[in-house]
Tab-separated table of C-alpha atoms (C1' of nucleotides) in Angstrom:
chain	number	residue	atom	x	y	z
A	1	MET	CA	-63.831	-3.193	-21.317
A	2	ASP	CA	-62.547	-0.328	-19.107
A	3	TRP	CA	-58.475	-0.338	-19.119
A	4	THR	CA	-58.555	2.584	-16.680
A	5	GLY	CA	-56.240	1.564	-14.071
A	6	ILE	CA	-54.846	-1.523	-15.337
A	7	VAL	CA	-51.422	-1.554	-16.464
A	8	PRO	CA	-51.513	-3.064	-20.021
A	9	PRO	CA	-49.063	-5.894	-20.861
A	10	PHE	CA	-45.901	-5.253	-22.978
A	11	GLY	CA	-46.847	-1.839	-23.838
A	12	MET	CA	-49.721	-2.515	-25.809
A	13	ASP	CA	-52.285	-0.270	-26.497
A	14	PRO	CA	-55.429	-0.283	-24.193
A	15	ARG	CA	-57.754	-0.301	-26.971
A	16	PRO	CA	-61.209	-2.168	-26.622
A	17	TYR	CA	-60.712	-5.753	-27.463
A	18	SER	CA	-62.069	-6.852	-30.681
A	19	PRO	CA	-62.283	-10.086	-32.344
A	20	GLU	CA	-59.330	-10.562	-34.153
A	21	THR	CA	-57.482	-13.556	-36.342
A	22	PHE	CA	-54.086	-14.483	-35.321
A	23	ALA	CA	-51.739	-16.932	-37.353
A	24	GLY	CA	-54.441	-18.881	-38.561
A	25	PHE	CA	-56.937	-18.946	-35.774
A	26	LYS	CA	-59.686	-16.644	-34.693
A	27	CYS	CA	-60.020	-15.673	-31.071
A	28	HIS	CA	-63.241	-16.321	-29.806
A	29	SER	CA	-64.509	-15.475	-26.545
A	30	VAL	CA	-62.424	-17.538	-24.594
A	31	VAL	CA	-62.633	-16.916	-20.899
A	32	ASP	CA	-62.668	-13.469	-20.829
A	33	GLU	CA	-61.571	-10.727	-22.788
A	34	ASN	CA	-58.166	-10.698	-21.180
A	35	VAL	CA	-57.436	-13.758	-23.209
A	36	CYS	CA	-58.380	-12.418	-26.202
A	37	HIS	CA	-56.873	-9.468	-25.484
A	38	SER	CA	-53.507	-11.355	-25.022
A	39	MET	CA	-54.466	-13.078	-28.196
A	40	LYS	CA	-54.186	-9.777	-30.276
A	41	ASP	CA	-51.401	-8.571	-28.431
A	42	MET	CA	-49.841	-11.935	-29.640
A	43	LYS	CA	-50.628	-10.903	-33.140
A	44	SER	CA	-48.805	-7.675	-32.978
A	45	PHE	CA	-46.140	-9.541	-31.191
A	46	PHE	CA	-45.631	-11.621	-33.718
A	47	MET	CA	-47.008	-9.815	-37.084
A	48	GLU	CA	-45.382	-6.460	-36.893
A	49	PRO	CA	-41.970	-5.675	-37.936
A	50	LYS	CA	-39.263	-5.066	-35.693
A	51	HIS	CA	-39.092	-1.262	-35.635
A	52	ASP	CA	-42.358	-1.473	-34.516
A	53	ASN	CA	-41.940	-3.043	-31.631
A	54	PHE	CA	-40.190	-1.166	-29.676
A	55	ALA	CA	-42.053	-1.105	-26.423
A	56	VAL	CA	-42.004	-4.824	-26.747
A	57	ASP	CA	-38.758	-4.681	-27.556
A	58	SER	CA	-37.421	-2.329	-24.507
A	59	PHE	CA	-39.660	-3.796	-21.974
A	60	LEU	CA	-38.552	-7.229	-22.663
A	61	GLY	CA	-34.863	-6.122	-22.358
A	62	LEU	CA	-33.558	-8.937	-24.255
A	63	GLY	CA	-33.237	-7.870	-27.639
A	64	MET	CA	-35.241	-8.988	-30.557
A	65	GLU	CA	-33.163	-12.080	-30.998
A	66	ASN	CA	-34.713	-13.649	-28.206
A	67	MET	CA	-38.266	-13.575	-30.366
A	68	GLY	CA	-37.017	-16.355	-32.287
A	69	LEU	CA	-37.749	-18.406	-29.328
A	70	ILE	CA	-41.432	-17.537	-29.576
A	71	SER	CA	-41.058	-17.594	-33.503
A	72	SER	CA	-40.019	-21.542	-32.554
A	73	LYS	CA	-42.408	-22.109	-30.178
A	74	MET	CA	-44.989	-20.921	-32.139
A	75	GLU	CA	-43.725	-23.174	-34.760
A	76	GLU	CA	-44.079	-25.889	-32.177
A	77	PHE	CA	-47.758	-24.605	-31.386
A	78	SER	CA	-49.153	-24.679	-34.898
A	79	LEU	CA	-52.084	-24.917	-33.674
A	80	GLY	CA	-55.886	-23.090	-34.450
A	81	LEU	CA	-57.887	-22.584	-31.491
A	82	ASP	CA	-61.356	-23.169	-31.742
A	83	PHE	CA	-63.369	-21.890	-28.866
A	84	SER	CA	-66.766	-21.538	-29.881
A	85	PHE	CA	-67.661	-24.740	-27.813
A	86	LEU	CA	-67.383	-22.609	-24.727
A	87	PRO	CA	-70.752	-21.755	-23.060
A	88	ASP	CA	-72.058	-18.491	-23.136
A	89	GLU	CA	-72.016	-18.017	-19.569
A	90	TYR	CA	-68.520	-18.823	-18.856
A	91	GLY	CA	-66.700	-15.584	-18.866
A	92	GLY	CA	-70.093	-13.877	-19.584
A	93	LEU	CA	-68.697	-12.308	-22.795
A	94	ASP	CA	-68.966	-13.237	-26.214
A	95	PRO	CA	-67.664	-10.148	-28.748
A	96	TRP	CA	-69.082	-12.757	-31.245
A	97	SER	CA	-72.208	-12.959	-33.140
A	98	LYS	CA	-73.863	-16.090	-33.632
A	99	GLN	CA	-72.903	-16.409	-37.310
A	100	ASP	CA	-69.303	-16.026	-36.104
A	101	ARG	CA	-69.658	-18.887	-33.926
A	102	GLU	CA	-71.084	-21.220	-36.181
A	103	ALA	CA	-68.792	-19.851	-39.039
A	104	GLY	CA	-66.109	-19.997	-36.369
A	105	LEU	CA	-63.136	-21.863	-37.517
A	106	LYS	CA	-64.095	-25.463	-38.631
A	107	PRO	CA	-60.615	-27.408	-38.561
A	108	GLU	CA	-61.060	-28.167	-42.413
A	109	ILE	CA	-61.156	-24.504	-43.265
A	110	LEU	CA	-58.151	-23.571	-40.887
A	111	ASP	CA	-56.249	-26.391	-41.951
A	112	GLY	CA	-56.523	-25.495	-45.432
A	113	PHE	CA	-55.945	-21.770	-44.366
A	114	LEU	CA	-52.933	-22.925	-42.934
A	115	ASP	CA	-51.673	-24.907	-45.547
A	116	GLU	CA	-52.142	-21.879	-47.976
A	117	VAL	CA	-50.241	-20.076	-45.543
A	118	GLU	CA	-47.691	-22.931	-45.638
A	119	ASP	CA	-46.357	-21.847	-42.552
A	120	VAL	CA	-47.029	-19.527	-40.360
A	121	GLU	CA	-43.553	-18.747	-39.360
A	122	HIS	CA	-43.021	-17.293	-42.804
A	123	ILE	CA	-45.212	-14.290	-41.848
A	124	TYR	CA	-42.731	-13.105	-39.051
A	125	ALA	CA	-39.655	-15.334	-39.656
A	126	SER	CA	-37.887	-12.493	-41.077
A	127	HIS	CA	-38.386	-10.354	-37.943
A	128	HIS	CA	-37.186	-12.623	-35.443
A	129	PRO	CA	-34.029	-13.661	-35.402
A	130	PRO	CA	-33.056	-16.779	-33.905
A	131	SER	CA	-32.218	-17.318	-30.343
A	132	THR	CA	-30.807	-19.910	-28.114
A	133	ALA	CA	-32.067	-17.856	-25.211
A	134	ASN	CA	-34.251	-20.022	-22.719
A	135	HIS	CA	-37.031	-17.668	-21.891
A	136	PHE	CA	-37.924	-14.277	-23.167
A	137	LEU	CA	-39.646	-12.925	-20.432
A	138	PRO	CA	-37.207	-12.317	-17.198
A	139	GLU	CA	-38.699	-13.148	-13.866
A	140	THR	CA	-38.373	-9.664	-12.655
A	141	GLN	CA	-40.329	-8.350	-15.150
A	142	VAL	CA	-42.934	-11.083	-14.478
A	143	LYS	CA	-42.998	-9.756	-10.972
A	144	LYS	CA	-43.039	-6.229	-11.624
A	145	GLU	CA	-45.958	-6.466	-13.645
A	146	VAL	CA	-47.541	-8.531	-11.105
A	147	SER	CA	-46.880	-6.184	-8.375
A	148	GLU	CA	-48.149	-3.792	-10.622
A	149	LEU	CA	-51.291	-5.348	-11.074
A	150	ASP	CA	-51.483	-5.810	-7.434
A	151	GLY	CA	-54.245	-4.053	-5.988
A	152	GLU	CA	-56.577	-4.515	-8.434
A	153	PRO	CA	-59.228	-6.731	-8.016
A	154	TYR	CA	-58.273	-8.954	-10.514
A	155	GLY	CA	-55.881	-8.193	-13.156
A	156	LEU	CA	-55.159	-8.751	-16.344
A	157	MET	CA	-53.337	-12.077	-17.221
A	158	THR	CA	-50.712	-11.464	-19.872
A	159	PHE	CA	-50.348	-14.501	-22.601
A	160	SER	CA	-46.731	-14.978	-21.950
A	161	THR	CA	-45.315	-14.120	-18.787
A	162	GLU	CA	-43.378	-17.151	-18.653
A	163	SER	CA	-40.548	-17.154	-16.320
A	164	HIS	CA	-37.292	-19.037	-16.398
A	165	SER	CA	-37.441	-21.903	-14.680
A	166	PRO	CA	-35.359	-24.959	-15.334
A	167	SER	CA	-37.577	-27.601	-13.656
A	168	GLY	CA	-40.174	-26.912	-16.206
A	169	SER	CA	-42.262	-25.087	-14.168
A	170	ILE	CA	-44.774	-22.497	-15.738
A	171	GLY	CA	-44.107	-18.990	-14.807
A	172	LEU	CA	-48.151	-18.560	-14.571
A	173	SER	CA	-47.903	-20.909	-11.668
A	174	GLU	CA	-46.013	-18.714	-9.578
A	175	TRP	CA	-48.220	-15.747	-10.611
A	176	SER	CA	-51.166	-17.999	-9.226
A	177	LYS	CA	-49.836	-19.135	-6.402
A	178	GLU	CA	-48.190	-15.440	-5.396
A	179	THR	CA	-50.843	-12.923	-6.305
A	180	ALA	CA	-53.830	-14.423	-7.762
A	181	VAL	CA	-54.730	-17.132	-5.282
A	182	PRO	CA	-53.953	-15.174	-2.032
A	183	HIS	CA	-56.605	-12.503	-3.510
A	184	ALA	CA	-58.675	-15.064	-3.979
A	185	GLU	CA	-58.391	-16.481	-0.671
A	186	SER	CA	-58.961	-13.271	0.840
A	187	SER	CA	-61.986	-12.821	-0.950
A	188	GLY	CA	-63.252	-16.375	0.391
A	189	ASN	CA	-64.454	-17.395	-3.228
A	190	VAL	CA	-62.000	-19.582	-4.931
A	191	LYS	CA	-62.456	-21.430	-8.150
A	192	ASP	CA	-59.086	-22.621	-9.030
A	193	GLY	CA	-58.363	-25.362	-11.872
A	194	PHE	CA	-55.879	-26.443	-14.555
A	195	ALA	CA	-56.059	-26.926	-18.113
A	196	THR	CA	-55.585	-30.503	-19.222
A	197	THR	CA	-54.431	-31.039	-22.820
A	198	ASN	CA	-55.208	-34.274	-24.663
A	199	SER	CA	-54.430	-34.726	-28.381
A	200	ASN	CA	-57.167	-31.953	-29.457
A	201	GLU	CA	-59.138	-30.820	-26.643
A	202	MET	CA	-58.513	-28.768	-23.781
A	203	HIS	CA	-60.635	-29.092	-20.552
A	204	TRP	CA	-60.596	-27.345	-17.525
A	205	SER	CA	-61.101	-28.966	-14.537
A	206	SER	CA	-62.012	-27.216	-11.446
A	207	TYR	CA	-61.646	-27.598	-7.626
A	208	GLU	CA	-63.856	-26.485	-5.141
A	209	SER	CA	-61.557	-26.854	-2.376
A	210	GLU	CA	-57.891	-27.723	-2.319
A	211	ASP	CA	-58.129	-30.328	-0.014
A	212	ASP	CA	-60.349	-31.850	-2.965
A	213	ARG	CA	-58.315	-33.257	-5.349
A	214	LYS	CA	-60.987	-34.714	-7.590
A	215	PRO	CA	-62.354	-32.452	-10.412
A	216	LEU	CA	-65.541	-30.686	-9.546
A	217	SER	CA	-66.459	-29.994	-12.941
A	218	THR	CA	-64.550	-30.803	-16.070
A	219	LEU	CA	-65.382	-27.982	-18.741
A	220	LEU	CA	-64.237	-28.489	-22.400
A	221	LEU	CA	-62.634	-25.183	-23.251
A	222	GLY	CA	-62.089	-25.540	-26.506
A	223	SER	CA	-60.063	-27.846	-28.956
A	224	TRP	CA	-57.469	-26.974	-31.410
A	225	VAL	CA	-56.630	-28.542	-34.919
A	226	GLY	CA	-53.085	-29.160	-35.796
A	227	ARG	CA	-51.810	-28.177	-39.057
A	228	GLY	CA	-51.270	-30.877	-41.607
A	229	ARG	CA	-47.565	-31.315	-41.370
A	230	SER	CA	-47.275	-30.283	-37.594
A	231	ARG	CA	-46.097	-32.410	-35.137
A	232	ASN	CA	-45.892	-31.969	-31.238
A	233	LYS	CA	-49.427	-30.517	-31.196
A	234	ASN	CA	-49.470	-31.532	-27.657
A	235	LEU	CA	-46.745	-29.475	-26.439
A	236	LEU	CA	-48.900	-26.855	-25.691
A	237	ASN	CA	-49.304	-26.653	-22.028
A	238	THR	CA	-52.475	-24.736	-21.277
A	239	ARG	CA	-53.343	-23.704	-17.711
A	240	CYS	CA	-56.266	-21.592	-16.448
A	241	THR	CA	-56.822	-20.206	-13.186
A	242	SER	CA	-60.446	-18.790	-12.842
A	243	LEU	CA	-60.952	-16.486	-9.673
A	244	GLU	CA	-64.471	-14.987	-8.711
A	245	SER	CA	-64.483	-12.279	-6.446
A	246	PHE	CA	-67.094	-9.157	-6.279
A	247	GLY	CA	-69.463	-11.431	-8.408
A	248	GLU	CA	-67.288	-11.141	-11.423
A	249	THR	CA	-65.280	-13.712	-12.804
A	250	LYS	CA	-61.613	-13.365	-13.665
A	251	SER	CA	-59.803	-15.845	-15.482
A	252	CYS	CA	-56.149	-16.531	-16.731
A	253	LEU	CA	-54.831	-18.657	-19.390
A	254	SER	CA	-51.358	-18.936	-19.985
A	255	TYR	CA	-49.540	-20.854	-22.896
A	256	ASP	CA	-46.342	-22.738	-22.643
A	257	PHE	CA	-44.888	-22.714	-26.085
A	258	ARG	CA	-41.717	-24.356	-24.672
A	259	PRO	CA	-41.155	-27.978	-26.347
A	260	ARG	CA	-41.220	-30.401	-23.695
A	261	LYS	CA	-38.026	-32.197	-22.795
A	262	GLU	CA	-38.159	-35.655	-22.179
A	263	PRO	CA	-37.687	-37.326	-20.408
A	264	LEU	CA	-39.720	-34.911	-17.621
A	265	GLU	CA	-37.271	-33.844	-15.268
A	266	SER	CA	-39.520	-31.889	-13.335
A	267	THR	CA	-39.483	-32.859	-9.568
A	268	LEU	CA	-42.336	-30.955	-8.196
A	269	SER	CA	-43.879	-30.410	-4.597
A	270	SER	CA	-47.127	-32.444	-4.528
A	271	ASP	CA	-48.165	-30.887	-1.748
A	272	ASP	CA	-49.302	-28.163	-3.520
A	273	PRO	CA	-52.895	-28.880	-5.509
A	274	ILE	CA	-52.114	-26.748	-8.498
A	275	THR	CA	-48.494	-27.782	-8.806
A	276	SER	CA	-49.648	-31.620	-8.173
A	277	SER	CA	-52.232	-31.095	-10.758
A	278	GLU	CA	-49.887	-29.725	-12.929
A	279	SER	CA	-47.390	-32.451	-13.069
A	280	GLU	CA	-50.402	-34.467	-13.515
A	281	ASP	CA	-50.913	-32.829	-16.941
A	282	ASP	CA	-47.236	-32.644	-17.612
A	283	LYS	CA	-47.406	-36.701	-17.498
A	284	SER	CA	-50.395	-36.748	-20.182
A	285	VAL	CA	-48.837	-34.896	-22.128
A	286	THR	CA	-45.710	-36.530	-22.526
A	287	THR	CA	-47.221	-39.799	-23.031
A	288	ILE	CA	-49.523	-38.409	-25.844
A	289	LYS	CA	-45.959	-36.757	-27.311
A	290	SER	CA	-44.376	-39.520	-27.281
A	291	LYS	CA	-47.029	-41.527	-29.029
A	292	SER	CA	-47.067	-38.939	-31.705
A	293	ARG	CA	-43.190	-38.771	-31.755
A	294	SER	CA	-43.060	-40.233	-35.198
A	295	ASP	CA	-43.568	-37.184	-37.180
A	296	ARG	CA	-40.743	-35.450	-35.637
A	297	ARG	CA	-39.430	-34.342	-38.608
A	298	LYS	CA	-39.325	-30.491	-39.088
A	299	HIS	CA	-40.921	-29.441	-42.437
A	300	GLN	CA	-38.347	-29.706	-45.179
A	301	ARG	CA	-37.229	-26.539	-46.445
A	302	MET	CA	-35.876	-26.215	-49.588
A	303	TRP	CA	-32.351	-24.357	-49.750
A	304	THR	CA	-32.777	-21.270	-52.275
A	305	ILE	CA	-29.839	-20.737	-54.584
A	306	ASP	CA	-29.069	-17.401	-52.155
A	307	GLU	CA	-28.844	-19.452	-49.171
A	308	VAL	CA	-26.263	-21.550	-50.923
A	309	VAL	CA	-24.373	-18.676	-51.799
A	310	LYS	CA	-24.504	-17.384	-48.627
A	311	LEU	CA	-23.435	-20.515	-46.951
A	312	LEU	CA	-20.399	-20.431	-49.293
A	313	ASP	CA	-19.430	-16.851	-48.601
A	314	GLY	CA	-19.551	-18.240	-44.966
A	315	ILE	CA	-17.409	-20.898	-45.674
A	316	SER	CA	-14.752	-18.479	-47.288
A	317	HIS	CA	-15.277	-15.983	-44.551
A	318	PHE	CA	-14.854	-18.344	-41.734
A	319	GLY	CA	-13.343	-21.622	-43.049
A	320	LEU	CA	-14.837	-25.465	-43.007
A	321	GLY	CA	-16.226	-26.298	-39.427
A	322	LYS	CA	-17.259	-22.803	-38.029
A	323	TRP	CA	-20.710	-23.353	-39.026
A	324	THR	CA	-22.108	-21.506	-35.822
A	325	ASP	CA	-19.627	-18.684	-36.857
A	326	ILE	CA	-21.199	-18.841	-40.208
A	327	LYS	CA	-24.712	-19.312	-38.932
A	328	ASN	CA	-24.668	-16.368	-36.518
A	329	LEU	CA	-23.088	-13.877	-39.377
A	330	PHE	CA	-24.820	-15.172	-42.692
A	331	PHE	CA	-28.362	-16.644	-41.696
A	332	HIS	CA	-29.135	-14.880	-38.529
A	333	SER	CA	-32.297	-13.925	-39.390
A	334	ALA	CA	-32.957	-17.376	-40.738
A	335	SER	CA	-34.707	-18.750	-37.538
A	336	HIS	CA	-34.519	-22.305	-39.243
A	337	ARG	CA	-30.948	-23.486	-40.781
A	338	THR	CA	-28.826	-24.407	-37.864
A	339	PRO	CA	-25.561	-24.598	-38.242
A	340	VAL	CA	-26.076	-28.499	-38.001
A	341	ASP	CA	-28.425	-27.752	-41.135
A	342	ILE	CA	-25.725	-25.499	-42.750
A	343	ARG	CA	-22.831	-28.260	-41.954
A	344	ASP	CA	-25.594	-30.719	-43.905
A	345	LYS	CA	-26.068	-28.894	-46.480
A	346	TRP	CA	-22.327	-28.200	-47.468
A	347	ARG	CA	-22.012	-31.708	-47.012
A	348	ASN	CA	-24.652	-32.288	-49.371
A	349	LEU	CA	-23.430	-30.032	-51.790
A	350	LEU	CA	-19.970	-31.334	-51.863
A	351	ASN	CA	-21.320	-34.963	-52.236
A	352	TYR	CA	-23.437	-33.890	-55.315
A	353	SER	CA	-20.074	-31.978	-56.542
A	354	ASN	CA	-17.918	-35.029	-56.454
A	355	LYS	CA	-20.645	-36.901	-57.916
A	356	HIS	CA	-21.055	-34.314	-60.823
A	357	ASN	CA	-17.071	-33.977	-61.847
A	358	GLY	CA	-16.949	-33.355	-65.487
A	359	ASP	CA	-20.207	-33.865	-66.313
A	360	GLU	CA	-22.705	-31.467	-68.421
A	361	GLU	CA	-20.288	-28.522	-68.061
A	362	GLY	CA	-22.096	-26.716	-70.460
A	363	ALA	CA	-25.388	-27.357	-69.555
A	364	GLU	CA	-25.855	-24.671	-67.197
A	365	LYS	CA	-29.573	-24.602	-65.947
A	366	GLN	CA	-30.825	-21.353	-64.197
A	367	ARG	CA	-33.550	-23.403	-62.555
A	368	TRP	CA	-32.655	-24.104	-59.272
A	369	SER	CA	-35.495	-25.696	-57.421
A	370	ALA	CA	-37.117	-26.902	-60.510
A	371	GLY	CA	-34.619	-28.260	-62.522
A	372	ARG	CA	-32.834	-29.721	-59.377
A	373	THR	CA	-29.730	-28.447	-61.100
A	374	ILE	CA	-27.005	-26.760	-59.318
A	375	PRO	CA	-25.900	-23.932	-61.409
A	376	LYS	CA	-22.347	-24.240	-62.714
A	377	ASP	CA	-20.718	-21.389	-60.884
A	378	ILE	CA	-22.238	-22.470	-57.580
A	379	LEU	CA	-20.960	-26.097	-58.057
A	380	HIS	CA	-17.527	-24.408	-59.361
A	381	ARG	CA	-17.289	-22.332	-55.905
A	382	VAL	CA	-17.902	-25.707	-54.321
A	383	ARG	CA	-15.206	-27.366	-55.676
A	384	GLU	CA	-12.807	-24.674	-55.191
A	385	LEU	CA	-13.706	-24.298	-51.591
A	386	ALA	CA	-13.339	-28.025	-51.194
A	387	SER	CA	-9.982	-28.593	-52.801
A	388	LEU	CA	-8.832	-25.208	-50.861
A	389	HIS	CA	-9.674	-26.683	-47.435
A	390	SER	CA	-8.175	-30.174	-48.119
A	391	LYS	CA	-5.082	-28.815	-49.463
A	392	SER	CA	-4.648	-26.191	-46.817
A	393	LEU	CA	-5.581	-28.126	-43.995
A	394	CYS	CA	-1.988	-29.384	-43.189
A	395	ASP	CA	-0.556	-25.988	-42.958
A	396	PHE	CA	-3.208	-24.068	-41.565
A	397	HIS	CA	-2.175	-23.331	-38.207
A	398	GLY	CA	-4.867	-21.534	-36.037
A	399	SER	CA	-6.272	-18.180	-36.609
A	400	SER	CA	-9.068	-19.655	-38.381
A	401	ARG	CA	-10.996	-16.926	-36.120
A	402	ASN	CA	-9.443	-14.341	-38.109
A	403	SER	CA	-11.807	-14.253	-40.564
A	404	SER	CA	-10.851	-11.099	-42.337
A	405	MET	CA	-7.449	-12.622	-43.060
A	406	SER	CA	-8.197	-16.086	-43.648
A	407	ARG	CA	-10.009	-16.103	-47.011
A	408	LYS	CA	-7.159	-14.153	-48.984
A	409	LYS	CA	-4.969	-16.771	-46.883
A	410	LYS	CA	-6.437	-19.955	-48.457
A	411	ASN	CA	-6.653	-18.275	-51.556
A	412	LYS	CA	-3.297	-17.600	-51.754
A	413	ASN	CA	-2.287	-21.218	-50.288
A	414	LYS	CA	-4.552	-22.384	-52.928
A	415	LYS	CA	-2.827	-20.519	-55.334
A	416	ARG	CA	0.604	-21.458	-54.113
A	417	SER	CA	-0.405	-25.242	-54.490
B	1	DC	C1'	-22.631	-25.618	-26.483
B	2	DT	C1'	-20.347	-27.041	-30.854
B	3	DT	C1'	-18.506	-30.368	-34.424
B	4	DA	C1'	-18.559	-34.612	-36.944
B	5	DG	C1'	-20.870	-38.598	-38.540
B	6	DG	C1'	-23.985	-41.718	-39.128
B	7	DG	C1'	-28.975	-42.413	-40.224
C	1	DC	C1'	-33.951	-33.432	-41.422
C	2	DC	C1'	-32.832	-36.311	-36.983
C	3	DC	C1'	-29.928	-38.231	-33.311
C	4	DT	C1'	-25.620	-38.863	-31.035
C	5	DA	C1'	-21.228	-39.065	-29.611
C	6	DA	C1'	-17.391	-36.760	-28.461
C	7	DG	C1'	-14.392	-32.434	-27.343
DNA sequence: CTTAGGG
DNA sequence: CCCTAAG
C-alpha cells in the first residue's frame, strides 16, 4: 500500500504491511490492510521496550504509566483472532498464501502457544507500569488525528482511537459518525454496519440504509479462541465500519479493551442506528459475560521471594496500611499486585508467621516456591514488623507519611519497648 | 479512591 | 484472589 499522504497513526513507520504475529495470534487479512497494520502497530506498542516507544509515548502525551491500561486490557483480551474465515473478496487483499491460511492458527495450536507463553502480559508487563487511568488516548488527540485524515478518501483507522467516555461509548463511534459517515454519505455509497461478538465469533452485520434496521447481510468476520484460563473472553467489543467509495472498500475495525462494567449504564440515544446497534451489541455482550462470570478469578501469580522482600521493605518504609504507597513505590512496575493484593499477602505472611512461631528454626529452606517454606530471615522480618506495629501503634501520632523518618522512629520504638 | 475484613 | 462495606 502506498502510504503517501496518509498520516501514520501513533508515529509508526509507514512500511508496507506484512503478515505479523502479535501476542499469540497471527494477523490475517482481516478487512483490509489498515487493520492489519494496526495490529502490527499494536505489536510494537506492546512488545517494544519503553525507550523504543518515544514516538508513541509522546504522541499519547500521557506517559507510559497509562500503558498499563493497555496491558490490563490485553490481559482481558487474551484472545487470538483467526480471520481465515474471511472471504477473499472482502477487502480484496490477501497477503497470505494458501498454506498460511490453512496453516493459520488453529485454536488448539494457539491455545498451546499461549499456554507456553503462560501469560502474554509477561512479555510486556515489565515495560508498562500500572495505571488507574481511564483512557489512554485523549479525545483531542483523536479529533486531531481525524482532522488530519480529513481530506483523504478514506483514511486509515487506527486500532485504538478510544476516547474517554464515561457513558461507555467507543471512540470509533464518534469517528465514524463525524468523519467517516459524512464522507460516505457524500459519495452516496454507504455500507455501514456493526460487529457483533458472541462467545467465539465476530459477525459483521451491514445495513443498506439507515432506515432499515434489519441487517442486509451478516458476515462472519472471524472467530477468536480464548486462552485456557482466560476469562471474560467476551469483553472484546469490536466495531466495524465499512465504506465504499471510489470503487474502493475501506473498513475500520476498532477494539474496545475496556472491561464491561456491569450493570451497563450506558444510556445511548436510540435514534442513531449506529449507536443503537451498538447498545444491542453491548446487551448481548453483557448477557454472555454474566454467563461466564463464574471464572472471574485472575490467574494466580506466585509471589516471588523478591516481591516479599519488597513488600517488607515497603512496610518498613511507609508503615502498615499504606498499601497504595507501597504499591506505587515498590511495585510500580508490577501491573498486577494491586494494593489489596499486597495487603493480602501481608496478611498471609502474618498468619504464617503466627502459625510457625517457634518450630523449625533450624530448618532454613532456601527453596521458596518449591518447598513452600518461607525463608527464616523473611519470617523474622515479618515478626519484627508485626510486633513493631502492634506495639508502636498506640503512641504513633500521624506523620506516617514521613517515610524517611518512620522506619528509624519505629525501630527506636521497638528497641524502647 | 483507599482500607479493612470476610469469603 | 474476589467482593464489599466503610471512611
